[in-house]
PDB file of C-alpha atoms in Angstrom:
ATOM      1  CA  UNK A 202       0.000   0.000   0.000  1.00  0.00           C
ATOM      2  CA  UNK A 203       1.083   3.577  -0.579  1.00  0.00           C
ATOM      3  CA  UNK A 204       2.993   5.215   2.254  1.00  0.00           C
ATOM      4  CA  UNK A 205       2.736   8.719   3.617  1.00  0.00           C
ATOM      5  CA  UNK A 206       3.371  11.242   0.863  1.00  0.00           C
ATOM      6  CA  UNK A 207       4.762  14.667   1.573  1.00  0.00           C
ATOM      7  CA  UNK A 208       5.125  17.413  -0.992  1.00  0.00           C
ATOM      8  CA  UNK A 209       7.255  19.148  -1.914  1.00  0.00           C
ATOM      9  CA  UNK A 210      10.475  17.324  -0.893  1.00  0.00           C
ATOM     10  CA  UNK A 211      12.588  20.459  -0.982  1.00  0.00           C
ATOM     11  CA  UNK A 212      11.738  24.117  -0.676  1.00  0.00           C
ATOM     12  CA  UNK A 213      13.758  27.316  -0.519  1.00  0.00           C
ATOM     13  CA  UNK A 214      12.011  30.432   0.737  1.00  0.00           C
ATOM     14  CA  UNK A 215      13.014  33.946   1.688  1.00  0.00           C
ATOM     15  CA  UNK A 216      12.584  35.435   5.154  1.00  0.00           C
ATOM     16  CA  UNK A 217       9.148  36.983   5.562  1.00  0.00           C
ATOM     17  CA  UNK A 218       7.457  34.711   3.029  1.00  0.00           C
ATOM     18  CA  UNK A 219       4.936  32.046   3.893  1.00  0.00           C
ATOM     19  CA  UNK A 220       4.896  28.374   2.955  1.00  0.00           C
ATOM     20  CA  UNK A 221       2.371  25.543   2.777  1.00  0.00           C
ATOM     21  CA  UNK A 222       3.385  21.910   3.088  1.00  0.00           C
ATOM     22  CA  UNK A 223       1.168  18.974   2.190  1.00  0.00           C
ATOM     23  CA  UNK A 224       0.767  15.492   3.610  1.00  0.00           C
ATOM     24  CA  UNK A 225      -1.301  12.573   2.314  1.00  0.00           C
ATOM     25  CA  UNK A 226      -1.630   9.840   4.956  1.00  0.00           C
ATOM     26  CA  UNK A 227      -1.892   6.112   4.451  1.00  0.00           C
ATOM     27  CA  UNK A 228      -5.369   5.148   3.339  1.00  0.00           C
ATOM     28  CA  UNK A 229      -7.518   4.479   6.412  1.00  0.00           C
ATOM     29  CA  UNK A 230      -5.309   6.477   8.780  1.00  0.00           C
ATOM     30  CA  UNK A 231      -7.289   9.365  10.200  1.00  0.00           C
ATOM     31  CA  UNK A 232      -4.697  10.708  12.630  1.00  0.00           C
ATOM     32  CA  UNK A 233      -2.017  12.978  11.162  1.00  0.00           C
ATOM     33  CA  UNK A 234       0.809  14.521  13.169  1.00  0.00           C
ATOM     34  CA  UNK A 235       3.450  17.054  12.180  1.00  0.00           C
ATOM     35  CA  UNK A 236       6.999  17.337  13.509  1.00  0.00           C
ATOM     36  CA  UNK A 237       9.891  19.714  13.011  1.00  0.00           C
ATOM     37  CA  UNK A 238      13.359  18.160  13.040  1.00  0.00           C
ATOM     38  CA  UNK A 239      16.528  20.191  13.467  1.00  0.00           C
ATOM     39  CA  UNK A 240      20.061  19.094  14.461  1.00  0.00           C
ATOM     40  CA  UNK A 241      19.912  21.071  17.687  1.00  0.00           C
ATOM     41  CA  UNK A 242      16.375  20.309  18.881  1.00  0.00           C
ATOM     42  CA  UNK A 243      15.657  16.898  17.417  1.00  0.00           C
ATOM     43  CA  UNK A 244      12.059  15.990  16.626  1.00  0.00           C
ATOM     44  CA  UNK A 245       9.644  18.540  18.046  1.00  0.00           C
ATOM     45  CA  UNK A 246       5.885  17.987  17.976  1.00  0.00           C
ATOM     46  CA  UNK A 247       3.903  20.629  16.096  1.00  0.00           C
ATOM     47  CA  UNK A 248       0.286  19.396  16.102  1.00  0.00           C
ATOM     48  CA  UNK A 249      -1.996  16.409  15.631  1.00  0.00           C
ATOM     49  CA  UNK A 250      -5.265  16.203  13.726  1.00  0.00           C
ATOM     50  CA  UNK A 251      -8.030  13.625  13.765  1.00  0.00           C
ATOM     51  CA  UNK A 252     -11.202  13.884  11.706  1.00  0.00           C
ATOM     52  CA  UNK A 253     -10.444  17.499  10.798  1.00  0.00           C
ATOM     53  CA  UNK A 254     -10.003  18.504  14.466  1.00  0.00           C
ATOM     54  CA  UNK A 255      -6.764  19.608  16.058  1.00  0.00           C
ATOM     55  CA  UNK A 256      -6.458  17.558  19.230  1.00  0.00           C
ATOM     56  CA  UNK A 257      -3.048  18.624  20.428  1.00  0.00           C
ATOM     57  CA  UNK A 258      -0.556  21.386  19.729  1.00  0.00           C
ATOM     58  CA  UNK A 259       3.114  21.743  20.551  1.00  0.00           C
ATOM     59  CA  UNK A 260       4.967  24.794  21.816  1.00  0.00           C
ATOM     60  CA  UNK A 261       5.374  26.674  18.588  1.00  0.00           C
ATOM     61  CA  UNK A 262       4.388  30.275  17.802  1.00  0.00           C
ATOM     62  CA  UNK A 263       1.109  31.084  16.119  1.00  0.00           C
ATOM     63  CA  UNK A 264       2.921  31.467  12.799  1.00  0.00           C
ATOM     64  CA  UNK A 265       2.686  27.692  12.566  1.00  0.00           C
ATOM     65  CA  UNK A 266      -0.766  26.433  11.708  1.00  0.00           C
ATOM     66  CA  UNK A 267      -2.350  23.410  10.134  1.00  0.00           C
ATOM     67  CA  UNK A 268      -5.550  21.853   8.996  1.00  0.00           C
ATOM     68  CA  UNK A 269      -6.960  18.515   7.961  1.00  0.00           C
ATOM     69  CA  UNK A 270      -9.440  17.863   5.203  1.00  0.00           C
ATOM     70  CA  UNK A 271     -12.326  15.403   5.099  1.00  0.00           C
ATOM     71  CA  UNK A 272     -10.186  12.905   3.141  1.00  0.00           C
ATOM     72  CA  UNK A 273      -7.588  13.040   6.005  1.00  0.00           C
ATOM     73  CA  UNK A 274      -5.037  14.892   3.898  1.00  0.00           C
ATOM     74  CA  UNK A 275      -3.333  17.597   5.917  1.00  0.00           C
ATOM     75  CA  UNK A 276      -1.499  20.834   5.298  1.00  0.00           C
ATOM     76  CA  UNK A 277       0.671  22.948   7.514  1.00  0.00           C
ATOM     77  CA  UNK A 278       1.395  26.602   6.978  1.00  0.00           C
ATOM     78  CA  UNK A 279       4.205  28.761   8.279  1.00  0.00           C
ATOM     79  CA  UNK A 280       3.787  32.502   7.859  1.00  0.00           C
ATOM     80  CA  UNK A 281       6.422  35.223   8.102  1.00  0.00           C
ATOM     81  CA  UNK A 282       9.283  32.778   7.762  1.00  0.00           C
ATOM     82  CA  UNK A 283      12.391  33.202   9.896  1.00  0.00           C
ATOM     83  CA  UNK A 284      15.870  31.750   9.349  1.00  0.00           C
ATOM     84  CA  UNK A 285      15.314  29.487  12.358  1.00  0.00           C
ATOM     85  CA  UNK A 286      12.394  27.797  10.605  1.00  0.00           C
ATOM     86  CA  UNK A 287      14.859  25.977   8.357  1.00  0.00           C
ATOM     87  CA  UNK A 288      14.297  22.308   9.166  1.00  0.00           C
ATOM     88  CA  UNK A 289      13.026  18.955   8.004  1.00  0.00           C
ATOM     89  CA  UNK A 290       9.245  18.916   8.450  1.00  0.00           C
ATOM     90  CA  UNK A 291       7.853  15.445   8.935  1.00  0.00           C
ATOM     91  CA  UNK A 292       4.311  14.222   8.735  1.00  0.00           C
ATOM     92  CA  UNK A 293       3.166  10.949  10.284  1.00  0.00           C
ATOM     93  CA  UNK A 294      -0.107   9.074  10.111  1.00  0.00           C
ATOM     94  CA  UNK A 295      -1.487   6.392  12.370  1.00  0.00           C
ATOM     95  CA  UNK A 296      -4.534   4.381  13.288  1.00  0.00           C
ATOM     96  CA  UNK A 297      -6.447   5.542  16.378  1.00  0.00           C
ATOM     97  CA  UNK A 298      -4.569   3.076  18.595  1.00  0.00           C
ATOM     98  CA  UNK A 299      -1.302   5.106  18.310  1.00  0.00           C
ATOM     99  CA  UNK A 300       0.673   1.884  18.330  1.00  0.00           C
ATOM    100  CA  UNK A 301       2.767   2.862  15.389  1.00  0.00           C
ATOM    101  CA  UNK A 302       3.303   5.901  13.274  1.00  0.00           C
ATOM    102  CA  UNK A 303       4.260   5.866   9.608  1.00  0.00           C
ATOM    103  CA  UNK A 304       6.330   8.848   8.599  1.00  0.00           C
ATOM    104  CA  UNK A 305       6.703  10.467   5.244  1.00  0.00           C
ATOM    105  CA  UNK A 306      10.131  11.341   3.826  1.00  0.00           C
ATOM    106  CA  UNK A 307       9.676  14.932   4.912  1.00  0.00           C
ATOM    107  CA  UNK A 308       9.943  18.373   3.364  1.00  0.00           C
ATOM    108  CA  UNK A 309      13.334  20.027   3.673  1.00  0.00           C
ATOM    109  CA  UNK A 310      12.648  23.750   4.112  1.00  0.00           C
ATOM    110  CA  UNK A 311      15.498  26.219   3.791  1.00  0.00           C
ATOM    111  CA  UNK A 312      14.864  29.862   4.652  1.00  0.00           C
ATOM    112  CA  UNK A 313      17.389  32.330   3.256  1.00  0.00           C
TER     113      UNK A 313
ATOM    114  CA  UNK B  28      14.035  19.392  28.797  1.00  0.00           C
ATOM    115  CA  UNK B  29      13.323  16.177  26.894  1.00  0.00           C
ATOM    116  CA  UNK B  30      10.599  13.935  28.241  1.00  0.00           C
ATOM    117  CA  UNK B  31      12.712  10.975  27.126  1.00  0.00           C
ATOM    118  CA  UNK B  32      16.455  10.847  27.726  1.00  0.00           C
ATOM    119  CA  UNK B  33      18.481   8.660  25.384  1.00  0.00           C
ATOM    120  CA  UNK B  34      22.002   7.443  25.971  1.00  0.00           C
ATOM    121  CA  UNK B  35      24.553   7.361  24.631  1.00  0.00           C
ATOM    122  CA  UNK B  36      24.237  10.192  22.127  1.00  0.00           C
ATOM    123  CA  UNK B  37      26.794   8.612  19.783  1.00  0.00           C
ATOM    124  CA  UNK B  38      28.016   5.041  19.410  1.00  0.00           C
ATOM    125  CA  UNK B  39      30.706   3.800  17.026  1.00  0.00           C
ATOM    126  CA  UNK B  40      31.494   0.098  16.971  1.00  0.00           C
ATOM    127  CA  UNK B  41      33.122  -2.533  14.811  1.00  0.00           C
ATOM    128  CA  UNK B  42      31.073  -4.970  12.760  1.00  0.00           C
ATOM    129  CA  UNK B  43      30.217  -8.030  14.835  1.00  0.00           C
ATOM    130  CA  UNK B  44      30.148  -6.233  18.186  1.00  0.00           C
ATOM    131  CA  UNK B  45      27.051  -5.810  20.336  1.00  0.00           C
ATOM    132  CA  UNK B  46      25.496  -2.521  21.416  1.00  0.00           C
ATOM    133  CA  UNK B  47      22.768  -1.254  23.720  1.00  0.00           C
ATOM    134  CA  UNK B  48      20.857   2.025  23.577  1.00  0.00           C
ATOM    135  CA  UNK B  49      18.900   3.275  26.581  1.00  0.00           C
ATOM    136  CA  UNK B  50      15.777   5.385  26.839  1.00  0.00           C
ATOM    137  CA  UNK B  51      14.737   6.732  30.245  1.00  0.00           C
ATOM    138  CA  UNK B  52      12.032   8.969  31.658  1.00  0.00           C
ATOM    139  CA  UNK B  53      10.342   9.905  34.908  1.00  0.00           C
ATOM    140  CA  UNK B  54       6.970   9.611  33.164  1.00  0.00           C
ATOM    141  CA  UNK B  55       4.889   6.497  32.665  1.00  0.00           C
ATOM    142  CA  UNK B  56       4.122   5.624  29.061  1.00  0.00           C
ATOM    143  CA  UNK B  57       1.099   3.806  27.708  1.00  0.00           C
ATOM    144  CA  UNK B  58       3.232   2.769  24.750  1.00  0.00           C
ATOM    145  CA  UNK B  59       6.826   3.226  23.701  1.00  0.00           C
ATOM    146  CA  UNK B  60       8.166   2.965  20.194  1.00  0.00           C
ATOM    147  CA  UNK B  61      11.594   2.654  18.595  1.00  0.00           C
ATOM    148  CA  UNK B  62      12.411   4.108  15.202  1.00  0.00           C
ATOM    149  CA  UNK B  63      15.441   4.133  12.925  1.00  0.00           C
ATOM    150  CA  UNK B  64      16.112   7.094  10.674  1.00  0.00           C
ATOM    151  CA  UNK B  65      18.532   7.456   7.805  1.00  0.00           C
ATOM    152  CA  UNK B  66      19.780  10.841   6.550  1.00  0.00           C
ATOM    153  CA  UNK B  67      17.193  12.797   4.588  1.00  0.00           C
ATOM    154  CA  UNK B  68      14.407  10.330   5.294  1.00  0.00           C
ATOM    155  CA  UNK B  69      11.624   9.985   7.836  1.00  0.00           C
ATOM    156  CA  UNK B  70      11.907   7.657  10.838  1.00  0.00           C
ATOM    157  CA  UNK B  71      10.855   4.048  10.262  1.00  0.00           C
ATOM    158  CA  UNK B  72       9.044   2.194  13.031  1.00  0.00           C
ATOM    159  CA  UNK B  73      10.944  -0.815  14.393  1.00  0.00           C
ATOM    160  CA  UNK B  74       8.740  -1.885  17.290  1.00  0.00           C
ATOM    161  CA  UNK B  75       6.025  -0.822  19.724  1.00  0.00           C
ATOM    162  CA  UNK B  76       5.962  -2.063  23.321  1.00  0.00           C
ATOM    163  CA  UNK B  77       2.967  -1.576  25.574  1.00  0.00           C
ATOM    164  CA  UNK B  78       3.249  -3.979  28.525  1.00  0.00           C
ATOM    165  CA  UNK B  79       5.628  -3.437  31.450  1.00  0.00           C
ATOM    166  CA  UNK B  80       8.423  -6.015  31.363  1.00  0.00           C
ATOM    167  CA  UNK B  81       7.726  -6.838  27.728  1.00  0.00           C
ATOM    168  CA  UNK B  82      10.590  -8.142  25.571  1.00  0.00           C
ATOM    169  CA  UNK B  83      10.349  -8.180  21.790  1.00  0.00           C
ATOM    170  CA  UNK B  84      12.847  -9.589  19.332  1.00  0.00           C
ATOM    171  CA  UNK B  85      13.273  -8.547  15.727  1.00  0.00           C
ATOM    172  CA  UNK B  86      16.054 -10.699  14.218  1.00  0.00           C
ATOM    173  CA  UNK B  87      19.240  -9.370  15.869  1.00  0.00           C
ATOM    174  CA  UNK B  88      17.403  -6.551  17.692  1.00  0.00           C
ATOM    175  CA  UNK B  89      15.974  -7.030  21.197  1.00  0.00           C
ATOM    176  CA  UNK B  90      13.700  -4.444  22.786  1.00  0.00           C
ATOM    177  CA  UNK B  91      12.790  -4.287  26.467  1.00  0.00           C
ATOM    178  CA  UNK B  92      10.154  -2.188  28.204  1.00  0.00           C
ATOM    179  CA  UNK B  93      10.768  -1.547  31.893  1.00  0.00           C
ATOM    180  CA  UNK B  94       8.432  -3.024  34.479  1.00  0.00           C
ATOM    181  CA  UNK B  95       7.256   0.455  35.497  1.00  0.00           C
ATOM    182  CA  UNK B  96       6.849   1.506  31.852  1.00  0.00           C
ATOM    183  CA  UNK B  97       9.253   4.425  32.314  1.00  0.00           C
ATOM    184  CA  UNK B  98      12.265   3.113  30.434  1.00  0.00           C
ATOM    185  CA  UNK B  99      13.304   0.939  27.530  1.00  0.00           C
ATOM    186  CA  UNK B 100      16.392  -0.459  25.874  1.00  0.00           C
ATOM    187  CA  UNK B 101      17.408  -1.586  22.433  1.00  0.00           C
ATOM    188  CA  UNK B 102      20.108  -4.234  22.103  1.00  0.00           C
ATOM    189  CA  UNK B 103      21.697  -5.177  18.790  1.00  0.00           C
ATOM    190  CA  UNK B 104      23.651  -8.419  18.571  1.00  0.00           C
ATOM    191  CA  UNK B 105      26.487  -8.821  16.080  1.00  0.00           C
ATOM    192  CA  UNK B 106      25.966  -5.378  14.536  1.00  0.00           C
ATOM    193  CA  UNK B 107      26.336  -4.955  10.790  1.00  0.00           C
ATOM    194  CA  UNK B 108      27.083  -1.837   8.709  1.00  0.00           C
ATOM    195  CA  UNK B 109      23.430  -1.851   7.614  1.00  0.00           C
ATOM    196  CA  UNK B 110      22.462  -1.116  11.235  1.00  0.00           C
ATOM    197  CA  UNK B 111      24.039   2.334  10.940  1.00  0.00           C
ATOM    198  CA  UNK B 112      21.542   5.114  11.560  1.00  0.00           C
ATOM    199  CA  UNK B 113      19.825   7.366  14.072  1.00  0.00           C
ATOM    200  CA  UNK B 114      17.834   5.381  16.629  1.00  0.00           C
ATOM    201  CA  UNK B 115      14.955   7.213  18.262  1.00  0.00           C
ATOM    202  CA  UNK B 116      12.716   6.215  21.122  1.00  0.00           C
ATOM    203  CA  UNK B 117       9.291   7.808  21.392  1.00  0.00           C
ATOM    204  CA  UNK B 118       6.437   7.477  23.830  1.00  0.00           C
ATOM    205  CA  UNK B 119       2.814   8.283  24.396  1.00  0.00           C
ATOM    206  CA  UNK B 120       1.749   9.141  27.940  1.00  0.00           C
ATOM    207  CA  UNK B 121      -1.693   8.458  29.321  1.00  0.00           C
ATOM    208  CA  UNK B 122      -2.203  12.162  30.003  1.00  0.00           C
ATOM    209  CA  UNK B 123      -1.365  13.175  26.462  1.00  0.00           C
ATOM    210  CA  UNK B 124      -2.536  10.403  24.188  1.00  0.00           C
ATOM    211  CA  UNK B 125      -2.428  12.435  21.027  1.00  0.00           C
ATOM    212  CA  UNK B 126       1.209  13.401  21.221  1.00  0.00           C
ATOM    213  CA  UNK B 127       4.202  11.196  20.486  1.00  0.00           C
ATOM    214  CA  UNK B 128       7.260  12.601  22.286  1.00  0.00           C
ATOM    215  CA  UNK B 129      10.732  11.738  21.010  1.00  0.00           C
ATOM    216  CA  UNK B 130      14.085  11.344  22.641  1.00  0.00           C
ATOM    217  CA  UNK B 131      17.059  13.191  21.137  1.00  0.00           C
ATOM    218  CA  UNK B 132      18.281  10.027  19.432  1.00  0.00           C
ATOM    219  CA  UNK B 133      21.398   7.866  19.359  1.00  0.00           C
ATOM    220  CA  UNK B 134      23.604   7.967  16.280  1.00  0.00           C
ATOM    221  CA  UNK B 135      24.993   4.484  15.675  1.00  0.00           C
ATOM    222  CA  UNK B 136      27.875   3.869  13.292  1.00  0.00           C
ATOM    223  CA  UNK B 137      28.940   0.314  12.540  1.00  0.00           C
ATOM    224  CA  UNK B 138      32.349   0.108  10.865  1.00  0.00           C
ATOM    225  CA  UNK B 139      33.099  -2.709   8.455  1.00  0.00           C
TER     226      UNK B 139
END
């Protein structure tokens, strides 16, 4: 079966711009989580969605937002980009039991 | 402060040697997962443990979940160069079921 698909794989943006990243979960997975990974901070939780509802949010500024559509696909948006937002953004989907997450390959965002 | 503390941070061994990675916390987890990540890719789930004292084996990899469900270990027997990667433990607590928290990771290098 198809895995978790994230698009685009690579992105270069300028400070002050905004960006939208997309995630298509495994068919049947209704929970989608987003993570930011940097060398210094590791994997940091951004937010989790289930049936179009955000159930949990990490400690990130309001510039980071997300949403989930009725087909479980999810997007995250970062507005007013800063250099420190450069990171690998990972999306993961799971069944409601949370016994295993399947990650996508990520979107490498570089802010210049 | 990380909810999960992993040790060691780096491990470099010769092919054929054994290694153990530790994951500790003061919190109780309803489930704990181990992932392996290669550069530029998303983490891949290796195992999920849910019962205190549980031991799971995956070929040369042995995973243990502490009796109190606060700690875990990953042991690799006769390591091979293909075992090289970043090993991450991650857990879900009962109080925060919708959030998977990660340790900082252990970078394992197996030299041929």
